[in-house]
PDB file of C-alpha atoms in Angstrom:
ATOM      1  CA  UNK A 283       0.536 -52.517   8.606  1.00  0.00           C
ATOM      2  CA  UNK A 284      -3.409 -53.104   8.548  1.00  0.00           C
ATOM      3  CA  UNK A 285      -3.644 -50.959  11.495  1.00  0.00           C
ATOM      4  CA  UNK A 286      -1.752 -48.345  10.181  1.00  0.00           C
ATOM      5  CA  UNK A 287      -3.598 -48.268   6.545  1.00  0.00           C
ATOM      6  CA  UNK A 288      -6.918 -48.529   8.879  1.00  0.00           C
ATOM      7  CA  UNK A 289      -5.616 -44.893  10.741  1.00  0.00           C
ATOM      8  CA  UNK A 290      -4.343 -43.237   7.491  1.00  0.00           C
ATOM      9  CA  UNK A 291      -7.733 -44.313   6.095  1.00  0.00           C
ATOM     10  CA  UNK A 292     -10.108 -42.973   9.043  1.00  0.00           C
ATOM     11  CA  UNK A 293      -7.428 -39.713   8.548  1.00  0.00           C
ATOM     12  CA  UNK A 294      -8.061 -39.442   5.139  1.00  0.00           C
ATOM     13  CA  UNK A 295     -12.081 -39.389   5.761  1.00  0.00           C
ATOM     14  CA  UNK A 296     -11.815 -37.099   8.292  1.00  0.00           C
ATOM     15  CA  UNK A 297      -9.949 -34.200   6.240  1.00  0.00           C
ATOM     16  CA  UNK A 298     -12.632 -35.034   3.779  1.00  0.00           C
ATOM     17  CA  UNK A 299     -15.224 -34.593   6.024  1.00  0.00           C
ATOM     18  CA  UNK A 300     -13.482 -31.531   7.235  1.00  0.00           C
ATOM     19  CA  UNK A 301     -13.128 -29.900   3.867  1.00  0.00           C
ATOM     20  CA  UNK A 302     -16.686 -31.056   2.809  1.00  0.00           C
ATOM     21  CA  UNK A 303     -17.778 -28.479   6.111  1.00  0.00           C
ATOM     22  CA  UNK A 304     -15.236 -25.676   4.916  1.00  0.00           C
ATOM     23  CA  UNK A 305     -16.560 -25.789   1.276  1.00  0.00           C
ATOM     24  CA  UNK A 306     -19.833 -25.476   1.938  1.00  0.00           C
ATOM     25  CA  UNK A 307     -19.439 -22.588   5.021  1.00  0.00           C
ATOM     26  CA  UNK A 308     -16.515 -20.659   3.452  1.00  0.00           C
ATOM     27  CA  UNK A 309     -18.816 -17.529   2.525  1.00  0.00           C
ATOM     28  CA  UNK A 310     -17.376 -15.446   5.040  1.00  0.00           C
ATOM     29  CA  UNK A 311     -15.726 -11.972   4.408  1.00  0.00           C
ATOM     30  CA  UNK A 312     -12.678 -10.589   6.127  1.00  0.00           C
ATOM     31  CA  UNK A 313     -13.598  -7.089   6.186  1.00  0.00           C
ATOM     32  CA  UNK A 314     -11.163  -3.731   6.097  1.00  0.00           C
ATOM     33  CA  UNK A 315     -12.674  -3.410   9.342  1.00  0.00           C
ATOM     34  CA  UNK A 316     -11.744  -7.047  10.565  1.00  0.00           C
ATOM     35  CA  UNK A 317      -7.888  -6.709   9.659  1.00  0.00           C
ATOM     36  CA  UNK A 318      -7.876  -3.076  11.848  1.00  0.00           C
ATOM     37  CA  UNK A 319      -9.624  -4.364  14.714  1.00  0.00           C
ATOM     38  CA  UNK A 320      -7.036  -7.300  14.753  1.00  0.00           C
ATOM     39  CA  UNK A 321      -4.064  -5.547  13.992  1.00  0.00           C
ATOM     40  CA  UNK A 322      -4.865  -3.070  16.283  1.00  0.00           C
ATOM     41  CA  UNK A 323      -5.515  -5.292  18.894  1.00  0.00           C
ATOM     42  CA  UNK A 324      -2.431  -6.957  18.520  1.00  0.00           C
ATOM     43  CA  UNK A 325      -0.233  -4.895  17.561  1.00  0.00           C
ATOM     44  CA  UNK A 326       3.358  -5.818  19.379  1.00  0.00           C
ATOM     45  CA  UNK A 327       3.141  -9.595  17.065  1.00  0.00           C
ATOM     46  CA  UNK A 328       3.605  -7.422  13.947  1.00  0.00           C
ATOM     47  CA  UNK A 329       7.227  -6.356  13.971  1.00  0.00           C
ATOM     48  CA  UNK A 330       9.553  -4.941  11.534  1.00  0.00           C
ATOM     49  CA  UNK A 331      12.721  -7.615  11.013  1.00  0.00           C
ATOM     50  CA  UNK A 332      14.664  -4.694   8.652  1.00  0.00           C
ATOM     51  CA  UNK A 333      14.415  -1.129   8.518  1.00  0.00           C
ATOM     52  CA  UNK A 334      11.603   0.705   6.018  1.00  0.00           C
ATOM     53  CA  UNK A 335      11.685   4.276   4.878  1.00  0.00           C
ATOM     54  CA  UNK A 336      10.382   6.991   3.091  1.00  0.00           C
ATOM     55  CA  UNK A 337      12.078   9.405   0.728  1.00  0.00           C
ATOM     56  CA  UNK A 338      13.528   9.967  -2.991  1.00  0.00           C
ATOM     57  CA  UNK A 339      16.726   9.240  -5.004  1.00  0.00           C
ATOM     58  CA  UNK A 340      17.878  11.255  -7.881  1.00  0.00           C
ATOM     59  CA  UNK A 341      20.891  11.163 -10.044  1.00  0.00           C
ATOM     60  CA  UNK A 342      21.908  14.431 -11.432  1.00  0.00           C
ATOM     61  CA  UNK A 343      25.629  14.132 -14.210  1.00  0.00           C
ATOM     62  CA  UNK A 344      27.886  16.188 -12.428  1.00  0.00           C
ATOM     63  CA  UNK A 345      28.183  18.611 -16.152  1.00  0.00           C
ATOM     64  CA  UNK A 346      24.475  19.573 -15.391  1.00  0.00           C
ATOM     65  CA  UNK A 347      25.630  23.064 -15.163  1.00  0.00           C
ATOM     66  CA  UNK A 348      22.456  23.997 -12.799  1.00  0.00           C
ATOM     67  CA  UNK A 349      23.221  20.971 -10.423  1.00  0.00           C
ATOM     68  CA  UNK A 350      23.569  23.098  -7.364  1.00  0.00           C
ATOM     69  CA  UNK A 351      20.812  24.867  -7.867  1.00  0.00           C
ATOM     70  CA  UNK A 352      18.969  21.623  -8.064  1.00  0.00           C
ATOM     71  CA  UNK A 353      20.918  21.093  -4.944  1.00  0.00           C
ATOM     72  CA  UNK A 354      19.153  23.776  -3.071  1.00  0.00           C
ATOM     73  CA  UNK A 355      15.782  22.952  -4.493  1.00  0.00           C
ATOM     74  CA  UNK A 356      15.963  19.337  -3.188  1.00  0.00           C
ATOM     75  CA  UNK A 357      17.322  20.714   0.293  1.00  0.00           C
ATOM     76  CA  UNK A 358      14.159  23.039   1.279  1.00  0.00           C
ATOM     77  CA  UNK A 359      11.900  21.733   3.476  1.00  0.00           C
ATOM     78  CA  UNK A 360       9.101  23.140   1.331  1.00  0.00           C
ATOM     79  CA  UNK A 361       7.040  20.440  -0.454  1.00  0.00           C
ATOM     80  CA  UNK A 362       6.349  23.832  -3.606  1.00  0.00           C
ATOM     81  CA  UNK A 363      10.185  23.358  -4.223  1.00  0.00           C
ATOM     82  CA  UNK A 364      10.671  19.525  -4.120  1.00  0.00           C
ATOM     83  CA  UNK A 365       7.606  19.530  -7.302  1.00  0.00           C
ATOM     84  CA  UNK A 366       9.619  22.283  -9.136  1.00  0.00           C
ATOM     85  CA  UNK A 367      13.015  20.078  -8.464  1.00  0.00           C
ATOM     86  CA  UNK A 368      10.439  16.838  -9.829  1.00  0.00           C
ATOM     87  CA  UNK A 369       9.837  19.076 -12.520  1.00  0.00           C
ATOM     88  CA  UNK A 370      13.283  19.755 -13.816  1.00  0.00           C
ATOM     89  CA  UNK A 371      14.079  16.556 -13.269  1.00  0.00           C
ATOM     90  CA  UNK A 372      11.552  15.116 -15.323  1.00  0.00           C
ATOM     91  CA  UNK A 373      11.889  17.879 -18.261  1.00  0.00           C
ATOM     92  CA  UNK A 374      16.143  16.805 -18.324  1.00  0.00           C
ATOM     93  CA  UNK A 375      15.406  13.065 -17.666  1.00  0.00           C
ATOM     94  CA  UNK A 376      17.042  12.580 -14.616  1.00  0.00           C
ATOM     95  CA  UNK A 377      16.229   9.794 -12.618  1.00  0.00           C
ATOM     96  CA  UNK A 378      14.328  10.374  -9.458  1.00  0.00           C
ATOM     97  CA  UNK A 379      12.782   7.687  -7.814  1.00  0.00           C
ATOM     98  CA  UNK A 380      10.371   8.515  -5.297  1.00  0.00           C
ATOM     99  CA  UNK A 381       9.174   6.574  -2.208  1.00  0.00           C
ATOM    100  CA  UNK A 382       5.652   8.137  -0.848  1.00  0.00           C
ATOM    101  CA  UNK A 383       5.161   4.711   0.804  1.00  0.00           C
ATOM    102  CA  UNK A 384       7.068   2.700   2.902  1.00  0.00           C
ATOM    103  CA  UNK A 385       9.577   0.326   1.132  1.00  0.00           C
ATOM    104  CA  UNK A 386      12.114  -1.989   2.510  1.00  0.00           C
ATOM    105  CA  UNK A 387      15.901  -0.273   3.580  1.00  0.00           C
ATOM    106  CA  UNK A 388      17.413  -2.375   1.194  1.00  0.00           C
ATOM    107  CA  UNK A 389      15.166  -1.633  -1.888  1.00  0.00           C
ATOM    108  CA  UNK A 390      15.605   2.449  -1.463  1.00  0.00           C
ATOM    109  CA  UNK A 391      19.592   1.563  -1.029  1.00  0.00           C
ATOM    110  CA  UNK A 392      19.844  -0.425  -4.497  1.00  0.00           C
ATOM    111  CA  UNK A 393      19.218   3.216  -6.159  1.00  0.00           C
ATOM    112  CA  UNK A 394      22.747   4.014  -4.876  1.00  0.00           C
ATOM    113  CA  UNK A 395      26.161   3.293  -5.864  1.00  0.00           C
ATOM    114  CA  UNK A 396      27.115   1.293  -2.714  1.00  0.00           C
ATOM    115  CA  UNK A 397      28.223  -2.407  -1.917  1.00  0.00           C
ATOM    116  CA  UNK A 398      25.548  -4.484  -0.659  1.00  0.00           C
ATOM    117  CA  UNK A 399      27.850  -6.619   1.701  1.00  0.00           C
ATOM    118  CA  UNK A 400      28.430  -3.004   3.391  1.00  0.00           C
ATOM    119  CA  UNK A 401      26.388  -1.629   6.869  1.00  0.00           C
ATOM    120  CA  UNK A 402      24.930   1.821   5.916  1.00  0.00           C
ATOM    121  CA  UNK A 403      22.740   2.349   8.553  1.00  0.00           C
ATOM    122  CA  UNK A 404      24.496   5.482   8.881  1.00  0.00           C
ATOM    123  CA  UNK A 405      22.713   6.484   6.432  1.00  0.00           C
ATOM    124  CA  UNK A 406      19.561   6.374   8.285  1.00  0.00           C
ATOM    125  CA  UNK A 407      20.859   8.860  11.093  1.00  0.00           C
ATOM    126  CA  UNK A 408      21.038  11.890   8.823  1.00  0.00           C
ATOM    127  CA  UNK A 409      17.932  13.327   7.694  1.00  0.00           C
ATOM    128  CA  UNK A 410      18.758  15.827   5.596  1.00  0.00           C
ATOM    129  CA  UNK A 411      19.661  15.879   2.306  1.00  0.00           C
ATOM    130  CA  UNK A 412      22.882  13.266   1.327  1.00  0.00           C
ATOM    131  CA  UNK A 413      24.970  12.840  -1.879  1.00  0.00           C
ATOM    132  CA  UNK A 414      27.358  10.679  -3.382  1.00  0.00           C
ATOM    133  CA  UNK A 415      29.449  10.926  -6.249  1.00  0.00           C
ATOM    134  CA  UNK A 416      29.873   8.286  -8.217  1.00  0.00           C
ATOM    135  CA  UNK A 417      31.606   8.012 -11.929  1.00  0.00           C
ATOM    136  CA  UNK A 418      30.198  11.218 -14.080  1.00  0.00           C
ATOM    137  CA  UNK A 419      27.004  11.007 -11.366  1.00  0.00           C
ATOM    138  CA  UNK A 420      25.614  12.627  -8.209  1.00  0.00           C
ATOM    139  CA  UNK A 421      23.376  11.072  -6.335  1.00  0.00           C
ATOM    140  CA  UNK A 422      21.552  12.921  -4.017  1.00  0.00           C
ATOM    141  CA  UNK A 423      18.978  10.980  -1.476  1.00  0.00           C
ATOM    142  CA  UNK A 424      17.031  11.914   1.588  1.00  0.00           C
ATOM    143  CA  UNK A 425      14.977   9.808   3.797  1.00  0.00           C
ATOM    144  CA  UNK A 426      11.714  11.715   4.622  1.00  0.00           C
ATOM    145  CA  UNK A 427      10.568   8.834   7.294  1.00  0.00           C
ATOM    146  CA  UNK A 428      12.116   5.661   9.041  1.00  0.00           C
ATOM    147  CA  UNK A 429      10.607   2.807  11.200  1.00  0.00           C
ATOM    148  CA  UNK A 430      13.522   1.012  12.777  1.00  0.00           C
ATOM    149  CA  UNK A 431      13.932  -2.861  13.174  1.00  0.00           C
ATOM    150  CA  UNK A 432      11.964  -4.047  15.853  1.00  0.00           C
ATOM    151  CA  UNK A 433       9.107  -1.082  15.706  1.00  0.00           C
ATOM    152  CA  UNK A 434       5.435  -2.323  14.868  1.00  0.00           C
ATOM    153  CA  UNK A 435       4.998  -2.370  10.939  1.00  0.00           C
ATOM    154  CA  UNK A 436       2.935  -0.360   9.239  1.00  0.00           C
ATOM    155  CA  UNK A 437      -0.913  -2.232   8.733  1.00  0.00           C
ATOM    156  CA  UNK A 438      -0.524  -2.508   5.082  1.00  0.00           C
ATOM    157  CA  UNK A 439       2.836  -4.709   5.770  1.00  0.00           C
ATOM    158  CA  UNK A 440       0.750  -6.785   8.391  1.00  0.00           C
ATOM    159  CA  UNK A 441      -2.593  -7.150   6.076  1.00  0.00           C
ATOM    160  CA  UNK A 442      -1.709 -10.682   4.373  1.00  0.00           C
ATOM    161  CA  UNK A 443      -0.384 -12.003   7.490  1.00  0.00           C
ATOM    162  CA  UNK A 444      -3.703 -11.127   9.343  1.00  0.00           C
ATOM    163  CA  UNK A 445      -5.990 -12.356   6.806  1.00  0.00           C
ATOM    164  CA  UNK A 446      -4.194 -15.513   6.441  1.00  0.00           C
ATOM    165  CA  UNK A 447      -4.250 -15.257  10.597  1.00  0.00           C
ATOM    166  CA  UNK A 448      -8.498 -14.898  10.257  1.00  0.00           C
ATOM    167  CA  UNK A 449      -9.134 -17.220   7.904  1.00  0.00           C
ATOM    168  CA  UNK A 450      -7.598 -20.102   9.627  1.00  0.00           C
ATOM    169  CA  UNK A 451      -9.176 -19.071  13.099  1.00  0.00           C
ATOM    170  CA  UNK A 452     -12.732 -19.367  11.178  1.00  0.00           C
ATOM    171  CA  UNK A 453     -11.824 -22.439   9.360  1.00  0.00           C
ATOM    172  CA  UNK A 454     -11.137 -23.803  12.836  1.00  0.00           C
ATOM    173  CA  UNK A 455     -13.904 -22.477  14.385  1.00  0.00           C
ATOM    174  CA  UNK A 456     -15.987 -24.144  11.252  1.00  0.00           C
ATOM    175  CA  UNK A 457     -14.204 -27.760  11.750  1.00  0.00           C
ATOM    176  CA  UNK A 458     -14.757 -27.551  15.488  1.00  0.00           C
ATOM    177  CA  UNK A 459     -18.636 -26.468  15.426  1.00  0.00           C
ATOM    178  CA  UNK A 460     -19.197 -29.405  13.174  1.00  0.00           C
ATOM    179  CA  UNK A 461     -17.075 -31.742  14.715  1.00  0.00           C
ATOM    180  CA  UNK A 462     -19.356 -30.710  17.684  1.00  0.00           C
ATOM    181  CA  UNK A 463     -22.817 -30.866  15.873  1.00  0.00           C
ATOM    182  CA  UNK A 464     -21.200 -34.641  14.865  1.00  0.00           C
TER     183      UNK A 464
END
């Protein structure tokens, strides 16, 4: 038991004497720059586990006497006719939730009227514009973008991992310059 107090003790000092050396050199700064060079440079460790997309989710009630006019106004490829479709929707407040950035498969689907335990990577395939009817409601959804399971993950998915990543290769290389110097 004395010899194993002894260890734990001598273990104890040493993480002290570790974070003594980590307090005082901890001034460093993981730069923008830092994260891009990293990611960049190892890129195939940052991969997606589920699928992220892109895109917009509005429900329209089905007595919305204009709704397929809306329709075709959500259907053009032209961004001019998408704002005036945000615009209408906003004036009769509709709900449109837009994705610019990439969000989690899952998130975008909880906008719809479908089971959870269900597959609807279906979904995914068609990249036009989809609808559902639902109760008094049409929902109509498009996914602009898609990144697949598996495919690298955008660098704003991958930035906390690679600071965390950064910061404990310095606070190693801190411990073991000291322990060194010791």
């Amino acid at each position: 038991i004395d010899r194993m107090v002894e260890e734990y003790r001598q273990s104890l000092l040493i993480r002290k004497i570790e974070q003594y050396y980590l307090d005082k050199d901890t001034d460093f700064q993981i730069t923008d720059s830092d994260i891009e060079q990293y990611y960049k440079a190892h890129k195939n460790d940052f991969r997606l586990s589920s699928p992220v997309v892109k895109g917009y989710v509005v429900s329209v009630p089905e007595k919305y006497r204009r709704r397929d006019w809306l329709q075709q106004m959500l259907r053009s490829p032209k961004q001019e006719k998408f704002v005036e479709a945000e615009q209408v929707c906003l004036k009769n407040n509709f709900r449109l939730t837009k994705y610019d950035e990439w969000v989690d498969y899952a998130e975008f689907l909880a906008h719809l009227p479908l089971l959870r335990s269900s597959n609807h990577d279906k979904l995914l395939a068609e990249r036009g514009l989809q609808q559902i009817h639902h109760q008094s409601l049409y929902y109509y959804f498009r996914v602009t973008d898609m990144l697949k399971s598996g495919e690298t993950m955008p660098l704003f998915m991958a930035k906390d991992k690679i600071v965390r990543i950064l910061t404990t290769r310095r606070q190693g290389e801190i411990i073991r310059q000291n322990e060194e110097r010791i």
